[in-house]
XYZ file of C-alpha atoms in Angstrom:
672
model
C -25.485 -13.820 8.788
C -23.034 -13.728 11.690
C -19.363 -14.583 11.160
C -17.708 -15.795 14.393
C -14.243 -14.879 13.177
C -15.393 -11.276 12.631
C -16.182 -10.906 16.330
C -12.798 -12.373 17.247
C -11.056 -10.011 14.838
C -12.800 -6.976 16.312
C -11.792 -8.062 19.820
C -8.190 -8.734 18.854
C -7.725 -5.523 16.876
C -9.511 -3.365 19.431
C -7.580 -4.789 22.373
C -4.315 -4.608 20.416
C -4.796 -0.899 19.776
C -5.142 -0.145 23.473
C -2.283 -2.418 24.566
C 0.125 -1.183 21.879
C -0.590 2.470 22.722
C 0.218 1.785 26.371
C 3.360 -0.146 25.402
C 4.450 2.672 23.104
C 4.080 5.195 25.925
C 6.368 3.106 28.122
C 8.678 2.306 25.183
C 7.908 -1.409 25.295
C 8.395 -3.205 21.934
C 5.205 -3.836 19.979
C 5.846 -7.584 19.872
C 5.441 -7.769 23.632
C 2.228 -5.798 23.296
C 0.815 -8.364 20.884
C 1.838 -11.224 23.183
C 0.094 -9.453 26.090
C -2.980 -8.978 23.906
C -3.102 -12.714 23.316
C -2.698 -13.471 27.020
C -5.530 -11.088 27.928
C -7.899 -12.150 25.140
C -7.194 -15.885 25.278
C -9.173 -18.640 26.982
C -6.852 -18.572 30.010
C -7.126 -14.788 30.364
C -10.336 -12.783 30.017
C -11.785 -15.360 27.631
C -12.729 -12.759 25.021
C -11.743 -15.005 22.100
C -13.326 -18.417 21.749
C -12.564 -19.215 18.088
C -8.941 -20.033 18.832
C -8.576 -22.345 15.825
C -9.614 -19.632 13.363
C -7.103 -17.248 14.940
C -4.393 -19.883 14.575
C -5.227 -20.154 10.866
C -4.778 -16.397 10.464
C -1.512 -16.652 12.405
C -0.259 -19.363 10.057
C -1.002 -17.070 7.111
C 1.131 -14.426 8.853
C 4.106 -16.795 9.100
C 3.644 -17.790 5.426
C 3.630 -14.150 4.298
C 6.629 -13.360 6.501
C 8.719 -16.137 4.933
C 7.486 -15.105 1.466
C 8.707 -11.546 2.016
C 12.028 -12.811 3.372
C 12.473 -14.872 0.226
C 11.674 -11.874 -1.978
C 14.183 -9.710 -0.142
C 16.826 -12.348 -0.806
C 17.649 -13.999 -4.133
C 19.204 -17.245 -5.257
C 22.537 -15.448 -5.615
C 22.243 -14.036 -2.117
C 21.263 -17.454 -0.768
C 24.337 -18.976 -2.388
C 26.401 -16.241 -0.790
C 24.907 -17.250 2.573
C 25.585 -20.959 2.083
C 28.292 -21.012 4.747
C 26.172 -19.353 7.488
C 23.212 -21.531 6.475
C 24.794 -24.954 6.279
C 27.876 -24.655 8.487
C 26.638 -22.131 11.047
C 23.085 -23.484 11.082
C 24.173 -27.109 11.398
C 26.602 -26.232 14.185
C 23.961 -24.305 16.141
C 21.271 -26.979 15.794
C 23.564 -29.922 16.602
C 25.216 -28.190 19.568
C 21.841 -27.177 21.004
C 20.372 -30.668 20.625
C 23.420 -32.295 22.246
C 23.532 -29.890 25.211
C 19.800 -29.926 25.960
C 19.731 -33.682 25.449
C 22.408 -34.013 28.109
C 20.657 -31.629 30.500
C 17.369 -33.502 30.104
C 19.081 -36.832 30.724
C 20.587 -35.442 33.926
C 17.069 -34.488 35.037
C 15.910 -38.059 34.538
C 14.307 -37.919 31.087
C 14.370 -40.935 28.790
C 16.519 -40.883 25.651
C 13.593 -40.122 23.333
C 12.191 -37.385 25.549
C 15.663 -35.854 25.963
C 16.325 -35.669 22.224
C 12.867 -34.183 21.680
C 13.666 -31.486 24.262
C 16.778 -30.703 22.220
C 14.621 -30.400 19.096
C 12.315 -27.890 20.808
C 15.234 -25.821 22.100
C 17.183 -25.824 18.824
C 14.651 -23.726 16.895
C 14.545 -19.935 17.158
C 11.821 -17.518 16.094
C 12.199 -16.399 12.484
C 9.239 -14.041 12.857
C 10.554 -12.293 15.982
C 14.232 -12.065 15.077
C 13.859 -10.927 11.475
C 11.214 -8.350 12.328
C 13.344 -6.854 15.104
C 16.546 -6.853 13.044
C 14.681 -5.396 10.071
C 13.207 -2.617 12.220
C 16.727 -1.820 13.479
C 18.174 -1.976 9.918
C 20.622 -4.676 11.017
C 19.748 -7.482 8.599
C 22.654 -6.437 6.361
C 25.050 -6.234 9.313
C 27.374 -9.224 9.873
C 25.417 -10.466 12.896
C 22.198 -10.073 10.915
C 23.595 -12.221 8.098
C 24.678 -14.892 10.597
C 21.270 -14.909 12.277
C 19.468 -15.090 8.931
C 21.605 -17.997 7.744
C 21.044 -20.000 10.933
C 17.295 -19.291 10.867
C 17.051 -20.525 7.284
C 18.749 -23.797 8.261
C 16.384 -24.164 11.219
C 13.397 -23.794 8.903
C 14.846 -26.483 6.659
C 15.594 -28.907 9.497
C 12.055 -28.750 10.934
C 10.883 -31.372 8.436
C 13.381 -34.107 9.443
C 12.600 -33.335 13.090
C 8.903 -33.884 12.455
C 9.673 -37.219 10.801
C 11.794 -38.295 13.764
C 9.088 -37.634 16.380
C 7.359 -41.045 15.918
C 10.771 -42.725 16.099
C 11.585 -40.940 19.379
C 8.252 -42.012 20.847
C 8.819 -45.660 19.910
C 5.955 -45.728 17.409
C 8.051 -45.421 14.277
C 7.586 -47.343 11.092
C 10.407 -47.605 8.567
C 12.414 -44.446 9.212
C 14.860 -45.063 6.365
C 12.057 -45.444 3.832
C 10.420 -42.256 5.130
C 13.629 -40.276 4.723
C 14.220 -41.669 1.234
C 10.677 -40.750 0.254
C 11.161 -37.254 1.655
C 14.387 -36.816 -0.331
C 12.618 -37.946 -3.514
C 9.725 -35.539 -2.904
C 12.168 -32.711 -2.273
C 13.942 -33.352 -5.571
C 10.621 -33.363 -7.403
C 9.635 -30.056 -5.748
C 12.959 -28.472 -6.727
C 12.502 -29.655 -10.317
C 8.958 -28.271 -10.467
C 10.056 -24.913 -9.047
C 12.953 -24.733 -11.496
C 10.576 -25.280 -14.419
C 8.192 -22.648 -13.024
C 10.974 -20.124 -12.543
C 12.447 -20.736 -15.982
C 9.409 -20.858 -18.246
C 6.081 -20.345 -16.493
C 6.270 -17.542 -13.919
C 8.013 -14.927 -16.142
C 5.408 -15.366 -18.885
C 2.464 -15.276 -16.483
C 3.766 -12.159 -14.761
C 4.336 -10.455 -18.113
C 0.737 -11.111 -19.159
C -0.526 -9.851 -15.798
C 1.595 -6.696 -15.896
C 0.377 -5.882 -19.396
C -3.165 -5.618 -18.040
C -1.953 -2.750 -15.803
C -4.289 -4.040 -13.105
C -2.786 -3.612 -9.651
C -5.449 -5.857 -8.166
C -4.695 -8.696 -10.595
C -0.964 -8.360 -9.963
C -1.471 -8.584 -6.195
C -3.754 -11.599 -6.537
C -1.211 -13.303 -8.774
C 1.563 -12.672 -6.254
C -0.475 -14.055 -3.362
C -1.595 -16.971 -5.523
C 2.037 -17.861 -6.255
C 2.893 -17.699 -2.543
C 0.020 -19.878 -1.375
C 0.298 -22.322 -4.291
C 3.950 -23.153 -3.657
C 3.306 -23.326 0.097
C 0.444 -25.748 -0.505
C 2.619 -27.794 -2.860
C 5.389 -28.248 -0.290
C 2.858 -29.015 2.427
C 1.262 -31.692 0.248
C 4.542 -33.616 0.055
C 5.255 -33.385 3.781
C 7.389 -30.233 3.859
C 6.398 -27.127 5.796
C 4.123 -24.381 4.506
C 6.676 -21.780 5.542
C 9.441 -23.442 3.546
C 7.214 -23.352 0.471
C 6.456 -19.682 1.035
C 10.184 -18.952 1.350
C 10.899 -20.776 -1.918
C 8.059 -18.859 -3.608
C 9.632 -15.621 -2.423
C 12.979 -16.683 -3.901
C 11.258 -17.342 -7.226
C 9.618 -13.925 -7.129
C 12.895 -12.222 -6.212
C 14.335 -13.171 -9.616
C 11.582 -11.206 -11.365
C 11.905 -7.555 -12.370
C 8.522 -7.037 -10.725
C 9.664 -8.133 -7.248
C 9.706 -4.604 -5.810
C 6.101 -3.981 -6.870
C 5.087 -7.325 -5.398
C 6.881 -6.549 -2.146
C 5.122 -3.200 -1.851
C 1.725 -4.873 -2.170
C 2.471 -7.739 0.232
C 3.986 -5.788 3.144
C 0.693 -4.499 4.649
C -0.765 -8.018 4.635
C 2.393 -9.406 6.217
C 2.362 -6.865 9.027
C -1.291 -7.493 9.904
C -1.154 -11.284 9.850
C 2.231 -11.448 11.600
C 0.755 -9.375 14.427
C -2.086 -11.898 14.682
C 0.556 -14.625 14.933
C 2.039 -13.066 18.059
C -1.451 -12.659 19.516
C -2.166 -16.346 18.887
C 1.032 -17.346 20.702
C -0.007 -15.304 23.742
C -3.412 -17.013 23.745
C -1.783 -20.390 24.418
C -0.409 -19.344 27.806
C -2.244 -20.540 30.925
C -1.799 -17.675 33.373
C -2.899 -19.871 36.290
C -0.093 -22.340 35.630
C 2.335 -19.482 34.984
C 1.649 -17.795 38.339
C 1.617 -21.048 40.292
C 4.988 -22.098 38.878
C 6.606 -18.702 38.411
C 9.958 -19.709 39.925
C 10.352 -22.763 37.708
C 9.279 -20.820 34.603
C 11.794 -18.041 35.278
C 14.581 -20.554 35.933
C 13.880 -22.482 32.720
C 13.571 -19.236 30.738
C 16.940 -17.958 31.933
C 18.570 -21.330 31.317
C 17.246 -21.450 27.756
C 18.332 -17.880 26.974
C 21.818 -18.265 28.429
C 22.575 -21.702 26.987
C 21.071 -21.045 23.546
C 22.782 -17.664 23.213
C 26.121 -19.187 24.174
C 25.718 -22.061 21.712
C 24.638 -19.743 18.873
C 27.672 -17.583 19.667
C 29.821 -20.695 19.334
C 28.247 -21.438 15.958
C 29.175 -17.925 14.827
C 32.749 -18.466 15.966
C 32.839 -21.648 13.875
C 32.148 -19.406 10.860
C 35.250 -17.388 11.703
C 33.590 -14.132 12.779
C 34.882 -12.046 15.704
C 33.439 -12.512 19.182
C 31.626 -9.161 19.208
C 29.639 -10.056 16.093
C 28.864 -13.612 17.150
C 27.660 -12.499 20.600
C 25.155 -10.160 18.943
C 23.935 -12.975 16.702
C 23.797 -15.361 19.665
C 21.686 -13.034 21.789
C 19.296 -12.565 18.874
C 18.798 -16.344 18.589
C 18.323 -17.141 22.291
C 14.526 -17.573 22.193
C 12.292 -20.546 21.366
C 10.811 -20.403 17.856
C 7.327 -20.554 16.399
C 8.004 -23.912 14.746
C 8.766 -25.313 18.178
C 5.078 -24.774 19.013
C 4.098 -26.876 15.996
C 6.656 -29.512 16.949
C 5.440 -29.491 20.555
C 1.878 -30.129 19.398
C 3.051 -33.204 17.502
C 5.039 -34.299 20.550
C 1.945 -34.087 22.751
C 0.024 -36.340 20.354
C 2.835 -38.923 20.528
C 3.171 -38.736 24.312
C 6.555 -36.980 24.381
C 5.119 -34.061 26.377
C 2.680 -34.352 29.276
C 0.143 -31.621 30.105
C 2.253 -29.886 32.757
C 5.403 -30.200 30.653
C 3.597 -28.656 27.699
C 2.461 -25.680 29.784
C 5.992 -25.230 31.148
C 7.311 -25.249 27.591
C 4.687 -22.692 26.483
C 5.353 -20.376 29.414
C 9.141 -20.474 29.011
C 8.950 -20.127 25.215
C 6.678 -17.087 25.388
C 8.905 -15.541 28.050
C 11.967 -15.982 25.817
C 10.113 -14.335 22.932
C 9.038 -11.438 25.142
C 12.609 -10.877 26.356
C 14.173 -11.058 22.889
C 13.629 -7.358 22.001
C 15.464 -6.329 25.169
C 18.297 -8.785 24.466
C 18.739 -7.434 20.938
C 18.745 -3.855 22.248
C 21.363 -4.772 24.881
C 23.432 -6.901 22.486
C 25.788 -4.095 21.281
C 26.741 -3.170 24.850
C 27.088 -6.774 25.995
C 29.160 -7.735 22.964
C 31.402 -4.680 23.350
C 31.972 -5.532 27.015
C 32.910 -9.133 26.205
C 35.131 -7.983 23.353
C 37.051 -5.737 25.760
C 37.513 -8.673 28.118
C 38.836 -10.751 25.220
C 41.160 -8.332 23.407
C 42.068 -10.800 20.657
C 38.436 -11.423 19.780
C 38.797 -9.470 16.562
C 40.463 -12.460 14.958
C 43.939 -12.976 13.514
C 45.745 -9.753 12.737
C 47.833 -11.029 9.856
C 47.834 -9.570 6.335
C 46.427 -12.092 3.901
C 48.047 -12.583 0.524
C 49.075 -8.990 -0.180
C 52.338 -7.181 -0.759
C 51.219 -4.241 1.351
C 53.298 -3.683 4.471
C 51.268 -1.525 6.828
C 54.361 -0.618 8.831
C 55.570 1.491 5.905
C 52.215 3.089 5.130
C 51.458 6.689 5.996
C 48.934 9.259 4.820
C 46.827 6.345 3.550
C 43.120 5.527 3.521
C 41.614 2.905 5.826
C 38.366 1.369 4.536
C 36.168 -0.492 7.013
C 33.850 -2.902 5.217
C 34.116 -4.333 1.731
C 30.547 -4.437 0.525
C 29.340 -2.461 -2.481
C 30.356 0.897 -0.995
C 33.759 -0.356 0.100
C 34.482 -1.877 -3.298
C 33.598 1.338 -5.125
C 35.735 3.404 -2.761
C 38.701 1.046 -3.144
C 38.426 1.182 -6.925
C 38.286 4.990 -6.887
C 41.299 5.157 -4.552
C 43.218 2.793 -6.809
C 42.464 4.898 -9.894
C 43.552 8.042 -8.021
C 46.794 6.456 -6.867
C 45.820 6.594 -3.181
C 47.229 3.830 -1.003
C 44.615 2.104 1.106
C 44.019 -0.743 3.538
C 40.743 -2.650 3.971
C 39.479 -4.105 7.250
C 36.729 -6.709 6.818
C 35.037 -9.176 9.196
C 33.818 -11.721 6.660
C 36.601 -14.326 6.448
C 35.424 -15.607 3.068
C 35.496 -12.122 1.577
C 38.997 -11.592 2.972
C 40.225 -14.871 1.501
C 38.728 -14.249 -1.938
C 39.791 -10.615 -2.247
C 43.279 -11.253 -0.884
C 43.764 -13.798 -3.644
C 43.023 -10.981 -6.119
C 45.724 -8.807 -4.581
C 43.604 -6.479 -2.456
C 45.343 -5.095 0.678
C 42.691 -6.586 2.957
C 42.833 -7.785 6.563
C 40.501 -9.820 8.707
C 39.431 -8.274 11.999
C 36.948 -6.264 14.008
C 37.586 -2.577 13.353
C 36.181 -1.704 16.789
C 39.255 -3.369 18.344
C 42.214 -0.976 18.794
C 44.728 -3.732 18.014
C 43.122 -4.340 14.632
C 43.191 -0.680 13.671
C 46.747 -0.336 14.938
C 47.715 -3.127 12.564
C 46.008 -1.208 9.746
C 48.215 1.808 10.500
C 45.390 4.012 11.716
C 47.733 6.270 13.701
C 49.497 7.204 10.437
C 46.431 7.296 8.182
C 44.844 10.446 6.802
C 41.255 9.241 6.358
C 39.072 6.493 7.811
C 36.010 5.568 5.717
C 33.389 3.469 7.540
C 31.070 1.844 4.993
C 29.334 -0.920 6.940
C 25.631 -1.443 7.706
C 25.764 -1.900 11.480
C 24.785 1.352 13.286
C 26.108 0.249 16.683
C 29.417 -0.880 15.197
C 29.799 2.420 13.327
C 29.511 4.305 16.609
C 32.080 2.108 18.353
C 34.544 2.290 15.470
C 34.192 6.077 15.263
C 34.810 6.514 18.978
C 37.796 4.160 19.052
C 39.352 5.693 15.926
C 39.075 9.238 17.255
C 40.843 8.218 20.463
C 43.570 6.441 18.522
C 44.237 9.313 16.112
C 42.914 12.797 17.016
C 44.081 14.200 13.642
C 42.292 11.537 11.598
C 39.514 12.544 9.210
C 36.585 10.165 9.711
C 33.885 9.736 7.067
C 31.016 7.447 8.112
C 28.000 6.089 6.295
C 24.673 5.732 8.052
C 21.126 4.871 7.064
C 19.516 7.115 9.659
C 19.467 10.895 9.877
C 19.206 10.555 13.659
C 22.753 9.128 13.669
C 24.361 12.270 12.220
C 24.753 14.279 15.408
C 25.699 11.337 17.716
C 28.392 10.235 15.271
C 29.759 13.757 14.986
C 29.797 13.985 18.771
C 31.875 10.789 18.835
C 34.404 12.310 16.446
C 33.205 11.799 12.868
C 34.102 14.676 10.555
C 31.495 13.809 7.949
C 28.418 11.606 8.182
C 26.700 10.562 4.966
C 23.057 9.556 5.495
C 21.895 7.284 2.683
C 18.334 8.575 2.466
C 19.390 12.216 2.097
C 22.185 11.491 -0.355
C 19.612 9.685 -2.466
C 17.316 12.701 -2.251
C 20.211 15.009 -3.219
C 20.865 12.950 -6.332
C 17.160 12.939 -7.181
C 16.642 16.703 -6.819
C 19.871 17.343 -8.751
C 18.566 15.390 -11.715
C 15.081 16.884 -11.463
C 16.393 20.466 -11.356
C 18.739 19.676 -14.258
C 15.762 18.477 -16.279
C 14.099 21.841 -15.570
C 17.272 23.532 -16.893
C 18.186 25.185 -13.600
C 21.765 26.527 -13.999
C 24.290 23.887 -12.938
C 26.150 26.382 -10.766
C 23.007 27.120 -8.739
C 22.283 23.418 -8.281
C 25.828 22.774 -7.072
C 25.647 25.734 -4.711
C 22.381 24.490 -3.249
C 23.772 20.952 -2.905
C 26.900 22.247 -1.168
C 24.869 24.272 1.326
C 22.533 21.324 1.990
C 25.493 19.142 2.942
C 27.275 21.921 4.811
C 24.257 22.475 7.073
C 23.958 18.803 7.885
C 20.980 18.351 5.543
C 18.997 20.783 7.676
C 17.654 22.505 4.569
C 15.932 19.280 3.567
C 14.687 18.510 7.067
C 13.241 22.026 7.447
C 12.060 23.024 3.979
C 10.413 26.196 5.250
C 13.721 27.776 6.287
C 16.510 29.609 4.476
C 14.714 30.136 1.182
C 16.151 33.558 0.376
C 19.701 32.478 -0.626
C 18.218 30.171 -3.263
C 15.986 32.576 -5.145
C 17.967 31.698 -8.297
C 16.438 28.244 -8.183
C 13.001 29.682 -8.836
C 14.115 31.168 -12.160
C 13.783 27.869 -13.949
C 12.931 27.282 -17.592
C 10.205 24.863 -16.623
C 8.437 25.249 -19.978
C 11.504 24.314 -22.039
C 12.982 20.963 -22.910
C 15.285 19.149 -25.277
C 13.364 16.555 -27.285
C 14.586 13.982 -29.816
C 12.467 13.837 -33.003
C 13.146 11.472 -35.886
C 13.064 12.981 -39.377
C 10.811 10.891 -41.639
C 11.421 10.666 -45.363
C 8.914 12.932 -47.113
C 8.329 15.148 -44.077
C 8.295 18.945 -44.237
C 11.933 19.282 -43.091
C 13.291 16.378 -45.168
C 15.837 17.733 -47.680
C 15.719 21.286 -46.329
C 18.597 23.065 -44.670
C 18.045 24.954 -41.442
C 17.713 28.283 -43.252
C 15.020 26.941 -45.565
C 13.122 25.130 -42.797
C 13.014 28.328 -40.673
C 12.657 26.244 -37.509
C 13.754 29.094 -35.236
C 12.399 32.089 -37.159
C 8.923 30.765 -37.962
C 8.338 27.878 -35.600
C 10.214 28.942 -32.444
C 12.358 25.781 -32.335
C 16.134 25.576 -31.991
C 18.005 22.617 -33.445
C 20.963 21.948 -31.124
C 22.263 18.653 -32.523
C 21.666 15.929 -35.105
C 22.394 12.237 -34.824
C 23.098 10.927 -38.340
C 23.938 7.225 -38.686
C 25.343 7.121 -35.174
C 27.470 10.265 -35.595
C 26.557 13.264 -33.458
C 26.659 16.702 -35.124
C 26.498 19.431 -32.483
C 25.492 23.042 -33.242
C 24.782 22.393 -36.960
C 25.258 25.310 -39.346
C 22.445 26.994 -41.270
C 23.450 25.228 -44.494
C 23.174 21.697 -43.118
C 20.372 19.767 -44.788
C 18.157 17.400 -42.820
C 17.455 14.005 -44.310
C 15.224 11.056 -43.569
C 16.527 8.915 -40.714
C 18.173 11.801 -38.852
C 17.390 12.232 -35.176
C 16.998 15.954 -34.479
C 17.454 17.293 -30.940
C 15.117 20.264 -30.574
C 15.230 22.873 -27.811
C 12.040 24.835 -27.270
C 8.980 25.384 -25.162
C 7.120 22.202 -24.346
C 3.893 23.418 -25.971
C 5.689 24.496 -29.166
C 7.558 21.188 -29.496
C 4.278 19.328 -28.992
C 2.525 21.423 -31.632
C 5.312 21.351 -34.243
C 6.235 17.660 -34.002
C 4.298 17.129 -37.248
C 7.004 19.019 -39.168
C 9.232 15.967 -38.797
C 6.541 13.371 -39.639
C 5.782 12.004 -43.108
C 2.031 12.747 -42.918
C -0.541 14.423 -40.688
C -1.660 11.171 -39.066
C 1.911 10.348 -38.185
C 2.356 13.901 -36.937
C -0.630 13.538 -34.621
C 0.816 10.307 -33.271
C 4.218 11.951 -32.835
C 2.668 14.756 -30.819
C 1.177 12.166 -28.483
C 4.642 10.684 -27.945
C 6.413 13.927 -27.086
C 7.344 13.589 -23.379
C 5.622 15.899 -20.906
């Protein structure tokens, strides 16, 4: 039996391998490689793929899984925290884009309906492209990443009303008001159903599935949840992707979300790649080459105008120009939902054949250029910020009694996320005066009301840091998630205060040396600090002397984590670490009434002399008795903490049990 889709899959995967390898050699982003694969394999290229519809189905699955993963990586709390970027920033970007492109289309002679539809197509950006690129660059948690994510979420939500308005724009509408009322009713019903599922159904189902300890069943349940909610939203006229996003939000509230995410990611990556291939297959290379000048002109116009309008939407949110320019450049392309919307427009006569091909060519070009725009965004935004020196926002202290003019020898904290909050609390407890510089205006407003010495501004701007008293500060702590911004802040701070001690956080080991070259005194890479904490706890569990662990940890940090990057080097100074008591442990055993040790004192029980066990402490009715004397009698209900070899503790656990059967069970429970 021959499966047509199998042949198409072999062609797509085989061609993708070759194209991506070539792109990697020339350092071209993989997304462009997948688009090129689609162009080559499609009906307008080499014609290697004929089952285009089946490929589109696989591509749709990729978009569904992508939105599902995005939802899982967020949460309802995080979504509420993003409500301002979503509803204010997103609405501003969509409305501004529709108005501007509507006006441009009218100037070119389009009718009112066609002009508004052109604004609809231009207003949507690519969730798949932008989030993948920002995720790969670890910039989703950066301010511009949060802005982009919020606007993209609003765009996904607004697709449905746009679809409903297409018949109205074409002049074939029925009762638009009734349609919108029906949509609102369906949406409320969906929200109610999802709330019931999240509250009572999903947690119980997941618990039953997890108890089976079947990884396959858990993965099938996760995918079933994703596709079921997507199908439910699609059945009431909403988009599949919106349903997948909502399913991801439901899953994010579960304690099993990380396991689900781990299982879904490989599927997402494969099907999302097929999505980009399917987009490339739509392009007619003959039309593209014959109308190259027009395509390039439209592409540049879309990128420039959309980026500028998205930047304006970011400014509406109150963020500095540098951040909003980065978000704007990330959102300059045409989105995947625009292709769906364009297909509907063709069926209603809002796009002719040549117009549709022009749209496809320009949209694919904007997608292909997006990786380069995102890579160039830090430099472009920094350049524009220098040209607009007040782009860091108002430099006025908000609601605090702290006068920076009188501060000296203080700490300047850049960023007030989790790391910044912990550092501020520690500084407060230690009596260290500090100033916080933060770019999120809502965070500044809320924290200033609580009395925090916090200012709004872009720390990469010298005027902002001057206002924070950087020239008189002792230490600058940079605890933000934007790698490019960390570099700029480090460089600017070192120039402003050569004697300043700069401590910077980074997610990447590769950033350590560049940041030190720019002037950072200490760079803390998250992944290695996590590994330091892990090996510290592991070695402690093996009873390695604390002094040796601390010495090893100090040398690891002093050598820039080189000992962890090159594990084969410098072993000889740490020979003490090999002298571990790996066979020993401290184990808690409960004393049962009627057991061998019940009622006996330590001398009578002969735990150390006969059985090779050392009792180091007893927990009796919540009171801890350390180093008990030989005359202390054990009694039922005590929890005895026994130090000894693992094998001995395992063998002698029955001494504390009421009977042999219980002793055998106890031995099974002794931790390895």
